Short mmCIF file of C-alpha atoms in Angstrom, two decimals:
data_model
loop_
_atom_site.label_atom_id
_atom_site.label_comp_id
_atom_site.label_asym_id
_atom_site.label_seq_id
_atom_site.Cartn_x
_atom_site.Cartn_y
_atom_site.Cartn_z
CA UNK A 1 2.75 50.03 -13.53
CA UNK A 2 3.54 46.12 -12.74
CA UNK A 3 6.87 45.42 -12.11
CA UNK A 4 8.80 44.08 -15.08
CA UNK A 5 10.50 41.46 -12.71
CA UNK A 6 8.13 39.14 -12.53
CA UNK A 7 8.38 35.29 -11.36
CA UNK A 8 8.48 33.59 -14.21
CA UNK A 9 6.70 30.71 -12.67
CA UNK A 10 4.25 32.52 -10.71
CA UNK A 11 3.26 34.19 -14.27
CA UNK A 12 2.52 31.04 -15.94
CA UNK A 13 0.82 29.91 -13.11
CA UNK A 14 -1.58 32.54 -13.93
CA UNK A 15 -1.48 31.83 -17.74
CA UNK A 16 -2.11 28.07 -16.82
CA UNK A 17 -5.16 29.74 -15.56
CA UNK A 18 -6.04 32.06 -18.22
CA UNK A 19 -6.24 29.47 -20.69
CA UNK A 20 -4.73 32.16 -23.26
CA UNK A 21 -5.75 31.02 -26.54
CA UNK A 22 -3.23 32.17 -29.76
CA UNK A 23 -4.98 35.34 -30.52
CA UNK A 24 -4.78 36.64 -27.18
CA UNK A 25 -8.52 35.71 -26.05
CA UNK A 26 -9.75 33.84 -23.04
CA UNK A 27 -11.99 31.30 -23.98
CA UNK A 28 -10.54 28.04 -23.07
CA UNK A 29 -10.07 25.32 -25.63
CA UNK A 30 -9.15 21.56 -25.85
CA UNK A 31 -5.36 22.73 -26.63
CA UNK A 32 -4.99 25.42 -24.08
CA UNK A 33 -6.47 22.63 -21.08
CA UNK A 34 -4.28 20.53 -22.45
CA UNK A 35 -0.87 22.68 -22.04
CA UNK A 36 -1.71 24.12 -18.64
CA UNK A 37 -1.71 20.87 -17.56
CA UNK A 38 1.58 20.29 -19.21
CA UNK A 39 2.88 23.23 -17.72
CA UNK A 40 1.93 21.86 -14.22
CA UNK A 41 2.98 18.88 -14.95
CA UNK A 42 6.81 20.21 -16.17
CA UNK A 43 7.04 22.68 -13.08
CA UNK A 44 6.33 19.45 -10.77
CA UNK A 45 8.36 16.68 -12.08
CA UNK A 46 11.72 18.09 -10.42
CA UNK A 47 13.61 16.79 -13.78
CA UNK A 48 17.21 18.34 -13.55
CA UNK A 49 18.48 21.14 -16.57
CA UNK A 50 14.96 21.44 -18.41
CA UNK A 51 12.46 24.11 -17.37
CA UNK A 52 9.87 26.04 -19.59
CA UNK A 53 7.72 28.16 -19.02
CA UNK A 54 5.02 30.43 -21.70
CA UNK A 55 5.95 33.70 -23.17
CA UNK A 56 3.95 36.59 -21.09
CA UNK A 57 0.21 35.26 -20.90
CA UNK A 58 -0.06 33.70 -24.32
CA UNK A 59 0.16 29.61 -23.12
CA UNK A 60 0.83 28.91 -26.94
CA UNK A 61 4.06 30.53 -27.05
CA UNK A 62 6.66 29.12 -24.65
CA UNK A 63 10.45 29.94 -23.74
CA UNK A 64 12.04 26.51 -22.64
CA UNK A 65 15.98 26.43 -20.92
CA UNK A 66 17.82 23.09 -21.30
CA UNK A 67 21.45 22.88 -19.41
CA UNK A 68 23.41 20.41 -21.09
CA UNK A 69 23.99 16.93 -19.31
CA UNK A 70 27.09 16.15 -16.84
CA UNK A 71 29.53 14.01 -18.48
CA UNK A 72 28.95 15.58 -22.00
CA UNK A 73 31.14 18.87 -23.88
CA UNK A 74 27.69 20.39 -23.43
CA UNK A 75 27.96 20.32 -19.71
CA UNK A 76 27.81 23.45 -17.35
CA UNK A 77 26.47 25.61 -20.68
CA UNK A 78 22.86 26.67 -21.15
CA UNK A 79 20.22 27.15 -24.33
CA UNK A 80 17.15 28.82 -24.54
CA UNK A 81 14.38 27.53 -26.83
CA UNK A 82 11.26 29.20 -28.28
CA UNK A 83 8.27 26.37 -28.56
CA UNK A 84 5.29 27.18 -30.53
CA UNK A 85 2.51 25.27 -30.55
CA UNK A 86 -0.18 24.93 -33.20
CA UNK A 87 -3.81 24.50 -32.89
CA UNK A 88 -3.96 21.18 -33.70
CA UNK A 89 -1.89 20.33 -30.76
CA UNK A 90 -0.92 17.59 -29.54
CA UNK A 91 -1.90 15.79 -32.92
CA UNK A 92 0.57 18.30 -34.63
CA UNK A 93 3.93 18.82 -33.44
CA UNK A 94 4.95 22.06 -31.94
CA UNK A 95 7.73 24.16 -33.71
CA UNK A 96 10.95 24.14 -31.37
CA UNK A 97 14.15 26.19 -32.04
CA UNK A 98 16.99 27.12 -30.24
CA UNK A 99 17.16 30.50 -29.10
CA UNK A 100 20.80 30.68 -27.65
CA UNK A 101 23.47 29.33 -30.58
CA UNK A 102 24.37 26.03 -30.63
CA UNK A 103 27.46 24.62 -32.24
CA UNK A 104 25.71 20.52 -32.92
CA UNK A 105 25.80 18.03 -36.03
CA UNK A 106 21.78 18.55 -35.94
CA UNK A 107 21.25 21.84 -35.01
CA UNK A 108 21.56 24.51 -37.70
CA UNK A 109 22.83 28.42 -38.13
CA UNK A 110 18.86 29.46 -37.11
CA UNK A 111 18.42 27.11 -34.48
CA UNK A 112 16.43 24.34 -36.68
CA UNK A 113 16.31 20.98 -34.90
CA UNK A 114 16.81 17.91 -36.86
CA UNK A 115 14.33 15.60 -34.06
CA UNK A 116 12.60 12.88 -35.07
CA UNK A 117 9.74 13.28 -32.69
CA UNK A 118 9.74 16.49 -34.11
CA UNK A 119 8.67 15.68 -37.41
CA UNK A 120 7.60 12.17 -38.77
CA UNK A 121 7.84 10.37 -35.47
CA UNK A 122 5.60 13.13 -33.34
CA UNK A 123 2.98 11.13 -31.28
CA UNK A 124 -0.07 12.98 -29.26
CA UNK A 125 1.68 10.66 -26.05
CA UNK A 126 4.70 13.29 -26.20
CA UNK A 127 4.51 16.72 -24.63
CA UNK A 128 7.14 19.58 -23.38
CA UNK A 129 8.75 17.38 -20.49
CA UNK A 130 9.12 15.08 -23.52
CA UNK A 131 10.60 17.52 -25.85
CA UNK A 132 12.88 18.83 -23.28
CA UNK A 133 14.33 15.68 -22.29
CA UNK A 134 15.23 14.24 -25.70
CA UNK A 135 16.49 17.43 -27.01
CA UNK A 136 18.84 17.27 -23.85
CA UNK A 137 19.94 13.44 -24.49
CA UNK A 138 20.46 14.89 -28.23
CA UNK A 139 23.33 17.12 -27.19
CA UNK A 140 25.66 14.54 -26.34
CA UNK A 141 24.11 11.62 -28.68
CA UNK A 142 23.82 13.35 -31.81
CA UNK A 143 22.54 11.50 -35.11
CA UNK A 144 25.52 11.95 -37.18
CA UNK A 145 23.73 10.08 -40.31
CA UNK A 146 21.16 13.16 -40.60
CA UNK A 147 22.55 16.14 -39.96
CA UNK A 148 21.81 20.06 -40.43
CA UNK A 149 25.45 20.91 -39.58
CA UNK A 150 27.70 18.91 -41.73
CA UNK A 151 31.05 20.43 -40.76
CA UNK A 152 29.71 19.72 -36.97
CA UNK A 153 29.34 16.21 -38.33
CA UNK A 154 32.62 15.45 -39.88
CA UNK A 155 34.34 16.94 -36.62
CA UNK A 156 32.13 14.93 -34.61
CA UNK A 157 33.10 11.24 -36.99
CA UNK A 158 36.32 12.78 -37.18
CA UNK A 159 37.73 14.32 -33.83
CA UNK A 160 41.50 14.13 -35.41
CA UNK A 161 40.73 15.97 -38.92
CA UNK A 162 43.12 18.54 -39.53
CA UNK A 163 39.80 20.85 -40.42
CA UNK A 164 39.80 21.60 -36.64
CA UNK A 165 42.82 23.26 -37.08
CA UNK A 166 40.82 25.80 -39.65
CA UNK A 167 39.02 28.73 -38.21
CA UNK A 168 37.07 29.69 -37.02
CA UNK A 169 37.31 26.02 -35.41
CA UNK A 170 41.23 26.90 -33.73
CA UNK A 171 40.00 29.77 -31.89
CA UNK A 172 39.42 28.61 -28.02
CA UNK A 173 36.53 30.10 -26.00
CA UNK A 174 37.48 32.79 -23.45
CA UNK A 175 38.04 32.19 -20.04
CA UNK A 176 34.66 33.25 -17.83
CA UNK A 177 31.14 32.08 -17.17
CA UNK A 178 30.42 28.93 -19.08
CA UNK A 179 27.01 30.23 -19.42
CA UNK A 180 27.62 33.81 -20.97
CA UNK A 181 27.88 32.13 -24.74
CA UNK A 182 28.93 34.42 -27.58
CA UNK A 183 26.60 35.24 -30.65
CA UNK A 184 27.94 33.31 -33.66
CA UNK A 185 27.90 29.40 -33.23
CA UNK A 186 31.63 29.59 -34.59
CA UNK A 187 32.93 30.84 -31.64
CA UNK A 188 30.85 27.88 -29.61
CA UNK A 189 32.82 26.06 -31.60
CA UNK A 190 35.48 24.72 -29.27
CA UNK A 191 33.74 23.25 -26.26
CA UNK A 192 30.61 22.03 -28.02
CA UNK A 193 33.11 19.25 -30.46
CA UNK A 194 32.84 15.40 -28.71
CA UNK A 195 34.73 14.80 -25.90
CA UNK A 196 37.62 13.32 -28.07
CA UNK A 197 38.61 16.43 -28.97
CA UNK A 198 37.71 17.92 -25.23
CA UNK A 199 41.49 17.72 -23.49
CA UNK A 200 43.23 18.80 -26.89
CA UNK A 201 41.53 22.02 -26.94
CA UNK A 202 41.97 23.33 -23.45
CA UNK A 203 45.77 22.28 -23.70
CA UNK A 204 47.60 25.10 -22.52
CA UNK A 205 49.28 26.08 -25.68
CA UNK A 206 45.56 26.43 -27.32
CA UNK A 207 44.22 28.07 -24.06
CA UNK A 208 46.66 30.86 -24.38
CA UNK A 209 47.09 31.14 -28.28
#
Protein backbone atom coordinates (compact mmCIF):
# COMPACT_ATOMS: atom_id res chain seq x y z
CA UNK A 1 0.00 0.00 0.00
CA UNK A 2 1.66 3.63 -0.76
CA UNK A 3 2.26 5.56 2.06
CA UNK A 4 -0.38 8.15 2.80
CA UNK A 5 2.45 10.73 3.63
CA UNK A 6 3.31 11.72 0.58
CA UNK A 7 5.36 14.99 -0.57
CA UNK A 8 3.01 17.09 -1.61
CA UNK A 9 5.28 18.56 -4.15
CA UNK A 10 6.88 15.53 -5.33
CA UNK A 11 3.08 14.33 -6.08
CA UNK A 12 2.26 17.12 -8.27
CA UNK A 13 5.37 16.83 -9.84
CA UNK A 14 4.07 13.64 -11.06
CA UNK A 15 0.54 15.06 -11.84
CA UNK A 16 2.38 17.92 -13.79
CA UNK A 17 3.35 14.89 -15.67
CA UNK A 18 0.26 13.00 -15.92
CA UNK A 19 -1.49 15.67 -17.53
CA UNK A 20 -4.71 14.46 -15.46
CA UNK A 21 -7.56 15.67 -17.34
CA UNK A 22 -11.09 16.36 -15.08
CA UNK A 23 -12.50 12.96 -15.49
CA UNK A 24 -9.60 11.25 -14.28
CA UNK A 25 -8.07 10.24 -17.86
CA UNK A 26 -4.63 10.77 -19.27
CA UNK A 27 -4.82 12.23 -22.46
CA UNK A 28 -3.22 15.55 -22.34
CA UNK A 29 -5.07 18.66 -23.41
CA UNK A 30 -4.42 22.41 -24.14
CA UNK A 31 -5.67 23.16 -20.36
CA UNK A 32 -3.86 20.45 -18.55
CA UNK A 33 -0.21 21.68 -20.56
CA UNK A 34 -1.14 24.74 -19.65
CA UNK A 35 -1.45 24.23 -15.64
CA UNK A 36 1.55 21.93 -15.31
CA UNK A 37 3.38 24.58 -16.46
CA UNK A 38 1.74 26.83 -13.97
CA UNK A 39 2.41 24.51 -11.38
CA UNK A 40 6.18 24.62 -12.27
CA UNK A 41 6.14 27.84 -12.64
CA UNK A 42 4.43 28.56 -8.83
CA UNK A 43 6.82 25.87 -7.16
CA UNK A 44 9.87 27.96 -8.76
CA UNK A 45 9.16 31.53 -8.25
CA UNK A 46 10.24 31.40 -4.40
CA UNK A 47 7.20 34.02 -3.73
CA UNK A 48 6.86 34.15 0.18
CA UNK A 49 3.19 32.82 2.00
CA UNK A 50 1.52 31.41 -1.32
CA UNK A 51 2.02 27.78 -2.34
CA UNK A 52 -0.46 25.40 -4.23
CA UNK A 53 -0.30 22.49 -5.22
CA UNK A 54 -3.31 19.86 -7.14
CA UNK A 55 -5.57 17.67 -5.20
CA UNK A 56 -4.14 13.84 -5.51
CA UNK A 57 -3.44 13.38 -9.39
CA UNK A 58 -6.36 15.31 -10.78
CA UNK A 59 -4.22 18.78 -12.06
CA UNK A 60 -7.79 20.43 -12.32
CA UNK A 61 -8.46 20.41 -8.77
CA UNK A 62 -5.94 22.29 -6.64
CA UNK A 63 -5.45 23.02 -2.75
CA UNK A 64 -3.64 26.52 -2.54
CA UNK A 65 -2.17 27.94 1.24
CA UNK A 66 -1.82 31.75 1.49
CA UNK A 67 -0.14 33.12 4.96
CA UNK A 68 -1.28 36.46 5.47
CA UNK A 69 1.25 39.43 4.85
CA UNK A 70 3.67 40.97 7.71
CA UNK A 71 2.48 44.23 8.79
CA UNK A 72 -1.29 43.29 8.37
CA UNK A 73 -4.02 41.69 11.40
CA UNK A 74 -3.77 38.78 8.97
CA UNK A 75 -0.16 38.23 9.75
CA UNK A 76 1.38 34.95 11.24
CA UNK A 77 -2.30 33.12 10.40
CA UNK A 78 -2.82 30.73 7.51
CA UNK A 79 -5.88 29.79 4.84
CA UNK A 80 -6.32 27.04 2.72
CA UNK A 81 -8.08 27.44 -0.65
CA UNK A 82 -9.71 24.91 -3.01
CA UNK A 83 -9.15 26.18 -6.89
CA UNK A 84 -11.09 24.58 -9.55
CA UNK A 85 -10.50 25.07 -12.83
CA UNK A 86 -12.84 24.73 -15.79
CA UNK A 87 -12.25 23.49 -19.19
CA UNK A 88 -12.22 26.51 -20.80
CA UNK A 89 -9.27 27.58 -18.82
CA UNK A 90 -7.48 30.17 -18.88
CA UNK A 91 -10.27 32.00 -21.01
CA UNK A 92 -12.66 31.18 -18.01
CA UNK A 93 -11.82 31.93 -14.60
CA UNK A 94 -11.20 29.22 -12.14
CA UNK A 95 -13.57 28.90 -9.05
CA UNK A 96 -11.47 29.85 -5.80
CA UNK A 97 -12.79 29.55 -2.18
CA UNK A 98 -11.42 29.60 1.02
CA UNK A 99 -11.14 26.46 2.72
CA UNK A 100 -9.98 27.58 6.29
CA UNK A 101 -12.63 30.49 7.71
CA UNK A 102 -11.93 33.80 7.18
CA UNK A 103 -13.32 36.68 9.15
CA UNK A 104 -12.89 39.68 5.81
CA UNK A 105 -15.31 42.52 4.41
CA UNK A 106 -15.13 40.32 1.01
CA UNK A 107 -14.99 37.01 2.00
CA UNK A 108 -18.26 35.32 2.96
CA UNK A 109 -19.69 32.50 5.62
CA UNK A 110 -18.75 29.68 2.62
CA UNK A 111 -15.60 31.04 1.67
CA UNK A 112 -16.96 33.06 -1.58
CA UNK A 113 -14.42 35.62 -2.78
CA UNK A 114 -15.59 38.93 -3.87
CA UNK A 115 -12.19 39.35 -6.62
CA UNK A 116 -12.42 41.21 -9.44
CA UNK A 117 -10.06 39.16 -11.49
CA UNK A 118 -12.21 36.61 -10.40
CA UNK A 119 -15.16 37.51 -12.19
CA UNK A 120 -15.57 40.41 -14.79
CA UNK A 121 -11.95 41.45 -14.81
CA UNK A 122 -10.43 37.64 -15.39
CA UNK A 123 -7.82 37.88 -18.24
CA UNK A 124 -6.15 34.54 -19.94
CA UNK A 125 -2.56 36.71 -18.82
CA UNK A 126 -3.50 35.72 -15.05
CA UNK A 127 -2.80 32.30 -13.60
CA UNK A 128 -2.42 30.66 -9.88
CA UNK A 129 0.82 32.73 -8.88
CA UNK A 130 -1.58 35.51 -9.94
CA UNK A 131 -4.50 34.45 -7.97
CA UNK A 132 -2.46 33.77 -4.99
CA UNK A 133 -0.81 36.98 -4.81
CA UNK A 134 -3.81 39.30 -5.10
CA UNK A 135 -5.92 37.29 -2.86
CA UNK A 136 -2.95 37.82 -0.34
CA UNK A 137 -2.71 41.79 -0.99
CA UNK A 138 -6.70 41.47 -0.51
CA UNK A 139 -6.39 40.53 3.15
CA UNK A 140 -5.06 43.64 4.33
CA UNK A 141 -6.54 46.00 1.39
CA UNK A 142 -9.98 44.97 1.36
CA UNK A 143 -12.66 46.70 -1.04
CA UNK A 144 -14.93 47.99 1.51
CA UNK A 145 -17.42 49.48 -1.33
CA UNK A 146 -18.31 45.72 -2.44
CA UNK A 147 -18.48 43.57 0.12
CA UNK A 148 -19.85 39.88 0.97
CA UNK A 149 -19.42 40.53 4.73
CA UNK A 150 -21.14 43.68 5.62
CA UNK A 151 -20.75 43.58 9.40
CA UNK A 152 -16.84 42.89 8.47
CA UNK A 153 -17.29 46.10 6.51
CA UNK A 154 -18.78 48.48 8.93
CA UNK A 155 -16.07 47.26 11.58
CA UNK A 156 -13.52 47.70 9.07
CA UNK A 157 -14.98 51.83 8.09
CA UNK A 158 -15.71 51.90 11.59
CA UNK A 159 -12.92 50.49 13.99
CA UNK A 160 -14.60 52.58 17.08
CA UNK A 161 -18.41 51.31 16.59
CA UNK A 162 -19.75 50.20 19.71
CA UNK A 163 -20.99 46.90 17.51
CA UNK A 164 -17.51 45.51 18.39
CA UNK A 165 -18.50 45.43 21.72
CA UNK A 166 -21.49 42.83 20.55
CA UNK A 167 -20.71 39.19 20.34
CA UNK A 168 -19.68 37.27 19.15
CA UNK A 169 -17.25 40.30 18.12
CA UNK A 170 -16.04 40.88 22.26
CA UNK A 171 -14.88 37.46 22.59
CA UNK A 172 -10.82 37.47 22.18
CA UNK A 173 -9.08 34.53 20.49
CA UNK A 174 -7.31 32.06 22.82
CA UNK A 175 -3.89 32.16 23.60
CA UNK A 176 -1.82 29.34 21.32
CA UNK A 177 -0.71 28.73 17.76
CA UNK A 178 -1.76 31.57 15.55
CA UNK A 179 -2.22 29.03 12.95
CA UNK A 180 -4.62 26.44 14.72
CA UNK A 181 -7.88 28.77 13.70
CA UNK A 182 -11.24 27.76 15.15
CA UNK A 183 -14.29 26.64 12.92
CA UNK A 184 -16.81 29.51 12.89
CA UNK A 185 -15.46 32.85 11.33
CA UNK A 186 -17.01 34.55 14.57
CA UNK A 187 -14.53 33.43 16.70
CA UNK A 188 -11.73 34.75 13.92
CA UNK A 189 -13.32 37.58 14.66
CA UNK A 190 -10.88 39.46 16.87
CA UNK A 191 -7.52 39.41 15.16
CA UNK A 192 -8.77 39.49 11.58
CA UNK A 193 -10.59 43.50 12.33
CA UNK A 194 -7.96 46.43 10.79
CA UNK A 195 -5.19 47.22 12.68
CA UNK A 196 -7.09 50.19 14.35
CA UNK A 197 -8.76 48.05 16.37
CA UNK A 198 -5.45 45.62 16.73
CA UNK A 199 -3.92 47.07 20.32
CA UNK A 200 -7.57 47.53 21.82
CA UNK A 201 -8.30 43.98 21.58
CA UNK A 202 -5.26 42.33 23.03
CA UNK A 203 -5.45 44.93 25.99
CA UNK A 204 -5.09 43.01 28.97
CA UNK A 205 -8.47 43.47 30.40
CA UNK A 206 -9.95 41.89 26.94
CA UNK A 207 -7.12 39.24 26.89
CA UNK A 208 -8.23 37.89 30.17
CA UNK A 209 -12.10 38.58 30.09
Amino acid sequence: MASQNRDPAAASVAAARKGAEPSGGAARGPVGKRLQQELMTLMMSGDKGISAFPESDNLFKWVGTIHGAAGTVYEDLRYKLSLEFPSGYPYNAPTVKFLTPCYHPNVDTQGNICLDILKDKWSALYDVRTILLSIQSLLGEPNIDSPLNTHAAELWKNPTDKAIGSPPYSRPRQRGNPSSLPDTPGQLSTHLLPQALHGWLHTPAHLHQ
